[in-house]
mmCIF file of C-alpha atoms in Angstrom:
data_model
loop_
_atom_site.group_PDB
_atom_site.id
_atom_site.type_symbol
_atom_site.label_atom_id
_atom_site.label_comp_id
_atom_site.label_asym_id
_atom_site.label_seq_id
_atom_site.Cartn_x
_atom_site.Cartn_y
_atom_site.Cartn_z
ATOM 1 C CA UNK W 123 85.710 20.085 -14.075
ATOM 2 C CA UNK W 124 87.109 17.300 -12.285
ATOM 3 C CA UNK W 125 86.679 13.409 -13.415
ATOM 4 C CA UNK W 126 84.074 11.883 -11.551
ATOM 5 C CA UNK W 127 86.366 9.545 -9.703
ATOM 6 C CA UNK W 128 88.813 12.154 -8.560
ATOM 7 C CA UNK W 129 89.046 13.703 -5.147
ATOM 8 C CA UNK W 130 89.328 17.691 -5.566
ATOM 9 C CA UNK W 131 88.631 21.060 -3.816
ATOM 10 C CA UNK W 132 89.122 21.617 -0.244
ATOM 11 C CA UNK W 133 90.300 18.395 1.569
ATOM 12 C CA UNK W 134 91.315 19.355 4.892
ATOM 13 C CA UNK W 135 90.359 22.589 6.986
ATOM 14 C CA UNK W 136 88.094 25.609 7.562
ATOM 15 C CA UNK W 137 86.802 27.272 4.495
ATOM 16 C CA UNK W 138 86.314 30.516 6.778
ATOM 17 C CA UNK W 139 89.482 30.183 7.802
ATOM 18 C CA UNK W 140 91.952 33.392 6.715
ATOM 19 C CA UNK W 141 95.145 32.636 4.425
ATOM 20 C CA UNK W 142 98.353 34.723 4.834
ATOM 21 C CA UNK W 143 100.931 32.041 3.738
ATOM 22 C CA UNK W 144 100.072 29.246 0.974
ATOM 23 C CA UNK W 145 102.598 26.327 -0.398
ATOM 24 C CA UNK W 146 102.222 24.890 -3.612
ATOM 25 C CA UNK W 147 103.582 21.548 -4.506
ATOM 26 C CA UNK W 148 102.800 18.659 -6.559
ATOM 27 C CA UNK W 149 102.261 15.935 -3.598
ATOM 28 C CA UNK W 150 102.122 15.949 0.017
ATOM 29 C CA UNK W 151 105.030 13.942 1.512
ATOM 30 C CA UNK W 152 106.974 14.028 4.689
ATOM 31 C CA UNK W 153 109.011 16.427 3.258
ATOM 32 C CA UNK W 154 106.379 18.951 2.000
ATOM 33 C CA UNK W 155 104.600 18.603 4.957
ATOM 34 C CA UNK W 156 107.626 19.574 7.197
ATOM 35 C CA UNK W 157 108.592 22.281 5.147
ATOM 36 C CA UNK W 158 104.838 23.743 5.218
ATOM 37 C CA UNK W 159 104.530 23.393 8.839
ATOM 38 C CA UNK W 160 108.203 24.804 9.615
ATOM 39 C CA UNK W 161 107.435 27.548 6.665
ATOM 40 C CA UNK W 162 104.092 28.445 9.024
ATOM 41 C CA UNK W 163 101.942 28.070 5.875
ATOM 42 C CA UNK W 164 98.395 28.545 6.262
ATOM 43 C CA UNK W 165 97.117 26.481 3.314
ATOM 44 C CA UNK W 166 99.118 24.042 0.592
ATOM 45 C CA UNK W 167 97.451 23.813 -2.849
ATOM 46 C CA UNK W 168 98.624 20.255 -3.620
ATOM 47 C CA UNK W 169 98.017 18.498 -6.799
ATOM 48 C CA UNK W 170 97.559 15.186 -5.973
ATOM 49 C CA UNK W 171 94.643 14.683 -3.484
ATOM 50 C CA UNK W 172 95.526 13.688 0.189
ATOM 51 C CA UNK W 173 93.481 11.591 1.156
ATOM 52 C CA UNK W 174 92.863 10.555 -2.267
ATOM 53 C CA UNK W 175 90.247 7.646 -1.372
ATOM 54 C CA UNK W 176 87.896 7.447 1.409
ATOM 55 C CA UNK W 177 89.652 6.472 5.028
ATOM 56 C CA UNK W 178 87.438 5.141 7.634
ATOM 57 C CA UNK W 179 89.999 6.222 10.346
ATOM 58 C CA UNK W 180 92.522 9.214 10.531
ATOM 59 C CA UNK W 181 95.347 7.927 12.900
ATOM 60 C CA UNK W 182 99.219 8.158 12.893
ATOM 61 C CA UNK W 183 99.553 4.480 11.956
ATOM 62 C CA UNK W 184 99.738 5.266 8.474
ATOM 63 C CA UNK W 185 102.126 7.706 6.544
ATOM 64 C CA UNK W 186 98.597 9.217 5.204
ATOM 65 C CA UNK W 187 97.283 9.555 8.920
ATOM 66 C CA UNK W 188 100.413 11.041 10.021
ATOM 67 C CA UNK W 189 100.582 13.754 7.480
ATOM 68 C CA UNK W 190 96.969 14.712 7.744
ATOM 69 C CA UNK W 191 97.542 14.385 11.236
ATOM 70 C CA UNK W 192 100.355 17.046 11.792
ATOM 71 C CA UNK W 193 99.049 19.514 9.309
ATOM 72 C CA UNK W 194 95.449 19.960 11.075
ATOM 73 C CA UNK W 195 97.327 19.996 14.516
ATOM 74 C CA UNK W 196 99.562 22.741 12.623
ATOM 75 C CA UNK W 197 96.092 24.403 11.054
ATOM 76 C CA UNK W 198 97.347 23.908 7.934
ATOM 77 C CA UNK W 199 94.477 23.584 5.146
ATOM 78 C CA UNK W 200 94.972 21.402 1.874
ATOM 79 C CA UNK W 201 93.431 22.213 -1.264
ATOM 80 C CA UNK W 202 93.766 19.624 -4.588
ATOM 81 C CA UNK W 203 92.680 20.777 -7.904
ATOM 82 C CA UNK W 204 94.148 17.687 -9.684
ATOM 83 C CA UNK W 205 91.852 16.726 -12.720
ATOM 84 C CA UNK W 206 90.294 19.819 -12.757
ATOM 85 C CA UNK W 207 93.927 21.695 -13.218
ATOM 86 C CA UNK W 208 94.937 18.738 -15.717
ATOM 87 C CA UNK W 209 92.003 19.720 -17.897
ATOM 88 C CA UNK W 210 91.681 23.131 -17.422
ATOM 89 C CA UNK W 211 92.108 26.006 -20.512
ATOM 90 C CA UNK W 212 95.070 26.961 -18.738
ATOM 91 C CA UNK W 213 95.625 23.883 -16.953
ATOM 92 C CA UNK W 214 98.769 21.482 -17.108
ATOM 93 C CA UNK W 215 98.175 19.585 -20.232
ATOM 94 C CA UNK W 216 97.467 23.196 -21.891
ATOM 95 C CA UNK W 217 100.813 24.307 -20.636
ATOM 96 C CA UNK W 218 102.774 21.147 -22.114
ATOM 97 C CA UNK W 219 100.673 22.249 -25.301
ATOM 98 C CA UNK W 220 102.633 25.685 -25.313
ATOM 99 C CA UNK W 221 105.957 24.351 -24.362
ATOM 100 C CA UNK W 222 105.768 22.409 -27.201
ATOM 101 C CA UNK W 223 104.548 25.400 -29.690
ATOM 102 C CA UNK W 224 101.449 23.355 -30.809
ATOM 103 C CA UNK W 225 98.214 25.260 -32.489
ATOM 104 C CA UNK W 226 94.700 24.122 -32.986
ATOM 105 C CA UNK W 227 94.873 22.839 -29.808
ATOM 106 C CA UNK W 228 91.512 21.361 -27.882
ATOM 107 C CA UNK W 229 90.984 18.575 -25.607
ATOM 108 C CA UNK W 230 91.084 14.829 -26.248
ATOM 109 C CA UNK W 231 88.071 14.043 -24.651
ATOM 110 C CA UNK W 232 85.807 17.619 -24.561
ATOM 111 C CA UNK W 233 84.042 17.823 -21.388
ATOM 112 C CA UNK W 234 81.364 20.220 -23.219
ATOM 113 C CA UNK W 235 80.159 18.352 -26.425
ATOM 114 C CA UNK W 236 79.157 21.627 -27.694
ATOM 115 C CA UNK W 237 82.745 22.623 -27.589
ATOM 116 C CA UNK W 238 84.140 23.968 -31.036
ATOM 117 C CA UNK W 239 86.829 21.767 -33.066
ATOM 118 C CA UNK W 240 89.779 24.147 -32.224
ATOM 119 C CA UNK W 241 88.310 25.701 -29.390
ATOM 120 C CA UNK W 242 91.540 26.338 -27.111
ATOM 121 C CA UNK W 243 89.452 27.979 -24.228
ATOM 122 C CA UNK W 244 87.490 24.480 -23.568
ATOM 123 C CA UNK W 245 87.612 22.180 -20.905
ATOM 124 C CA UNK W 246 88.473 18.543 -20.843
ATOM 125 C CA UNK W 247 90.851 15.636 -20.563
ATOM 126 C CA UNK W 248 94.239 15.878 -22.270
ATOM 127 C CA UNK W 249 95.291 18.063 -25.183
ATOM 128 C CA UNK W 250 95.791 17.547 -29.092
ATOM 129 C CA UNK W 251 97.339 19.821 -31.453
ATOM 130 C CA UNK W 252 99.704 20.393 -34.631
ATOM 131 C CA UNK W 253 103.166 21.364 -34.610
ATOM 132 C CA UNK W 254 103.960 24.612 -36.910
ATOM 133 C CA UNK W 255 106.193 22.193 -39.032
ATOM 134 C CA UNK W 256 106.889 18.691 -38.928
ATOM 135 C CA UNK W 257 110.026 17.717 -36.512
ATOM 136 C CA UNK W 258 112.048 14.485 -35.685
ATOM 137 C CA UNK W 259 110.990 13.115 -32.000
ATOM 138 C CA UNK W 260 114.845 14.084 -31.039
ATOM 139 C CA UNK W 261 113.991 17.733 -31.662
ATOM 140 C CA UNK W 262 110.852 17.616 -29.124
ATOM 141 C CA UNK W 263 112.684 15.797 -26.769
ATOM 142 C CA UNK W 264 115.433 18.679 -26.599
ATOM 143 C CA UNK W 265 112.807 21.143 -26.013
ATOM 144 C CA UNK W 266 111.410 19.552 -23.334
ATOM 145 C CA UNK W 267 114.720 18.187 -21.803
ATOM 146 C CA UNK W 268 115.161 22.305 -21.541
ATOM 147 C CA UNK W 269 112.067 23.521 -20.225
ATOM 148 C CA UNK W 270 110.857 20.817 -17.525
ATOM 149 C CA UNK W 271 113.180 20.084 -14.516
ATOM 150 C CA UNK W 272 114.077 16.373 -13.881
ATOM 151 C CA UNK W 273 113.062 15.724 -17.335
ATOM 152 C CA UNK W 274 114.079 11.948 -17.781
ATOM 153 C CA UNK W 275 112.670 10.821 -21.400
ATOM 154 C CA UNK W 276 111.849 7.512 -22.689
ATOM 155 C CA UNK W 277 110.563 6.904 -25.736
ATOM 156 C CA UNK W 278 108.825 4.332 -28.234
ATOM 157 C CA UNK W 279 110.090 5.947 -31.517
ATOM 158 C CA UNK W 280 108.281 5.274 -34.918
ATOM 159 C CA UNK W 281 110.959 6.867 -36.843
ATOM 160 C CA UNK W 282 108.577 9.153 -38.537
ATOM 161 C CA UNK W 283 108.432 13.003 -38.257
ATOM 162 C CA UNK W 284 106.079 14.273 -35.768
ATOM 163 C CA UNK W 285 103.672 16.905 -36.962
ATOM 164 C CA UNK W 286 100.083 15.933 -34.958
ATOM 165 C CA UNK W 287 100.451 15.905 -30.902
ATOM 166 C CA UNK W 288 98.434 14.070 -28.152
ATOM 167 C CA UNK W 289 99.364 15.090 -24.619
ATOM 168 C CA UNK W 290 98.105 13.891 -20.965
ATOM 169 C CA UNK W 291 100.203 14.556 -18.042
ATOM 170 C CA UNK W 292 100.908 12.403 -15.297
ATOM 171 C CA UNK W 293 99.950 8.786 -15.559
ATOM 172 C CA UNK W 294 98.254 9.639 -18.866
ATOM 173 C CA UNK W 295 98.550 5.911 -20.983
ATOM 174 C CA UNK W 296 94.338 5.293 -20.582
ATOM 175 C CA UNK W 297 93.985 8.402 -22.752
ATOM 176 C CA UNK W 298 95.985 7.045 -25.963
ATOM 177 C CA UNK W 299 93.113 5.030 -27.185
ATOM 178 C CA UNK W 300 90.556 8.291 -27.232
ATOM 179 C CA UNK W 301 93.932 10.351 -29.003
ATOM 180 C CA UNK W 302 94.249 7.787 -31.651
ATOM 181 C CA UNK W 303 90.473 7.916 -32.184
ATOM 182 C CA UNK W 304 90.131 11.735 -32.254
ATOM 183 C CA UNK W 305 91.885 12.085 -35.367
ATOM 184 C CA UNK W 306 95.528 12.436 -36.581
ATOM 185 C CA UNK W 307 98.311 11.325 -33.841
ATOM 186 C CA UNK W 308 101.904 10.965 -34.555
ATOM 187 C CA UNK W 309 103.138 11.430 -31.087
ATOM 188 C CA UNK W 310 101.355 10.617 -27.698
ATOM 189 C CA UNK W 311 103.044 12.559 -24.506
ATOM 190 C CA UNK W 312 102.471 11.455 -21.156
ATOM 191 C CA UNK W 313 104.466 11.425 -17.967
ATOM 192 C CA UNK W 314 104.378 7.568 -17.308
ATOM 193 C CA UNK W 315 102.554 4.641 -19.401
ATOM 194 C CA UNK W 316 102.756 0.635 -18.833
ATOM 195 C CA UNK W 317 104.463 -1.388 -21.298
ATOM 196 C CA UNK W 318 101.319 -2.497 -22.533
ATOM 197 C CA UNK W 319 100.712 1.211 -23.306
ATOM 198 C CA UNK W 320 104.071 1.492 -25.444
ATOM 199 C CA UNK W 321 102.894 -1.888 -27.131
ATOM 200 C CA UNK W 322 99.486 -0.240 -28.078
ATOM 201 C CA UNK W 323 101.516 2.808 -29.454
ATOM 202 C CA UNK W 324 104.330 0.946 -31.378
ATOM 203 C CA UNK W 325 101.483 -1.284 -32.745
ATOM 204 C CA UNK W 326 99.424 1.968 -34.015
ATOM 205 C CA UNK W 327 102.396 3.094 -35.659
ATOM 206 C CA UNK W 328 102.961 6.583 -33.551
ATOM 207 C CA UNK W 329 105.484 7.572 -31.111
ATOM 208 C CA UNK W 330 105.462 7.463 -27.536
ATOM 209 C CA UNK W 331 106.819 10.030 -25.182
ATOM 210 C CA UNK W 332 107.488 9.624 -21.457
ATOM 211 C CA UNK W 333 108.615 12.465 -19.626
ATOM 212 C CA UNK W 334 108.580 11.223 -15.989
ATOM 213 C CA UNK W 335 105.494 11.724 -13.628
ATOM 214 C CA UNK W 336 106.940 14.362 -11.673
ATOM 215 C CA UNK W 337 108.432 16.524 -14.681
ATOM 216 C CA UNK W 338 105.096 16.355 -16.393
ATOM 217 C CA UNK W 339 103.218 18.516 -13.757
ATOM 218 C CA UNK W 340 105.502 19.847 -10.957
ATOM 219 C CA UNK W 341 106.289 22.710 -13.676
ATOM 220 C CA UNK W 342 102.916 23.975 -13.770
ATOM 221 C CA UNK W 343 102.599 23.847 -9.618
ATOM 222 C CA UNK W 344 105.666 26.285 -9.901
ATOM 223 C CA UNK W 345 103.830 28.390 -12.052
ATOM 224 C CA UNK W 346 100.547 28.411 -10.386
ATOM 225 C CA UNK W 347 102.546 29.770 -7.408
ATOM 226 C CA UNK W 348 104.009 32.818 -9.523
ATOM 227 C CA UNK W 349 100.684 33.249 -10.822
ATOM 228 C CA UNK W 350 98.634 33.017 -7.798
ATOM 229 C CA UNK W 351 101.441 35.730 -6.075
ATOM 230 C CA UNK W 352 100.767 38.290 -9.006
ATOM 231 C CA UNK W 353 97.075 37.731 -8.200
ATOM 232 C CA UNK W 354 97.003 38.142 -4.279
ATOM 233 C CA UNK W 355 99.974 40.603 -3.572
ATOM 234 C CA UNK W 356 99.192 40.764 -0.099
ATOM 235 C CA UNK W 357 99.743 37.043 0.462
ATOM 236 C CA UNK W 358 103.001 35.084 0.814
ATOM 237 C CA UNK W 359 102.649 32.307 -2.069
ATOM 238 C CA UNK W 360 105.853 30.044 -2.905
ATOM 239 C CA UNK W 361 106.074 26.721 -4.670
ATOM 240 C CA UNK W 362 107.786 23.774 -2.350
ATOM 241 C CA UNK W 363 111.390 23.895 -2.260
ATOM 242 C CA UNK W 364 111.961 20.275 -0.731
ATOM 243 C CA UNK W 365 110.105 18.175 -2.879
ATOM 244 C CA UNK W 366 111.868 16.119 -5.461
ATOM 245 C CA UNK W 367 111.484 13.330 -7.932
ATOM 246 C CA UNK W 368 111.425 9.811 -6.029
ATOM 247 C CA UNK W 369 112.557 8.180 -9.350
ATOM 248 C CA UNK W 370 116.392 8.659 -10.275
ATOM 249 C CA UNK W 371 118.442 7.675 -12.890
ATOM 250 C CA UNK W 372 121.092 4.843 -11.716
ATOM 251 C CA UNK W 373 122.912 4.187 -15.215
ATOM 252 C CA UNK W 374 125.912 6.017 -15.778
#
């Protein structure tokens, strides 16, 4: 289930068209679009929607227009799962929770009010759970740095051991308040957050860990390609080889 403000599903293409070659990516960029066209993909599953907001005209005067025009001319469909994939039982937030070994996982905000308190199969925004034993923040940073490519951790460190963790991938800082209201929370993990969200975490006496928007979601699109290839053995499915995190570390 996607959020009401989101734009998900088939965003470009013919629902009756056959798919033989499919590429997944985090975001449609000129590089990933060129890869899809040159690799003769029939469909792209892009986590971030394109277009995201309604457009009144489709021309090549804008980057969004150029990409959509090029994809349409090549006969390539675009599907975006976005917040539906964030919130799914096996979606991005659930996978981040699994990477940390969280137990008793459930959504921060369940989409179904009848969900059980510790229902790991529930659909909802974010995830929260409990580590098997309290750990220092540095240990969790080490785990994520090893398991997430392009992980660039920044943190507000409360100095306290971490046991209860809340997770919201991407630009998930808006879920901090809900995570604090949902129960015990020692760490809020997200891709990126604002300065004021960092101040709010500090004021609440919890740690905030930002691993980078790209790092917090891209890994799941690679995993999606692998899972889909196993499910659809007659297709050729791959994760984009050209997309990169546009944010780089410049300090030595």
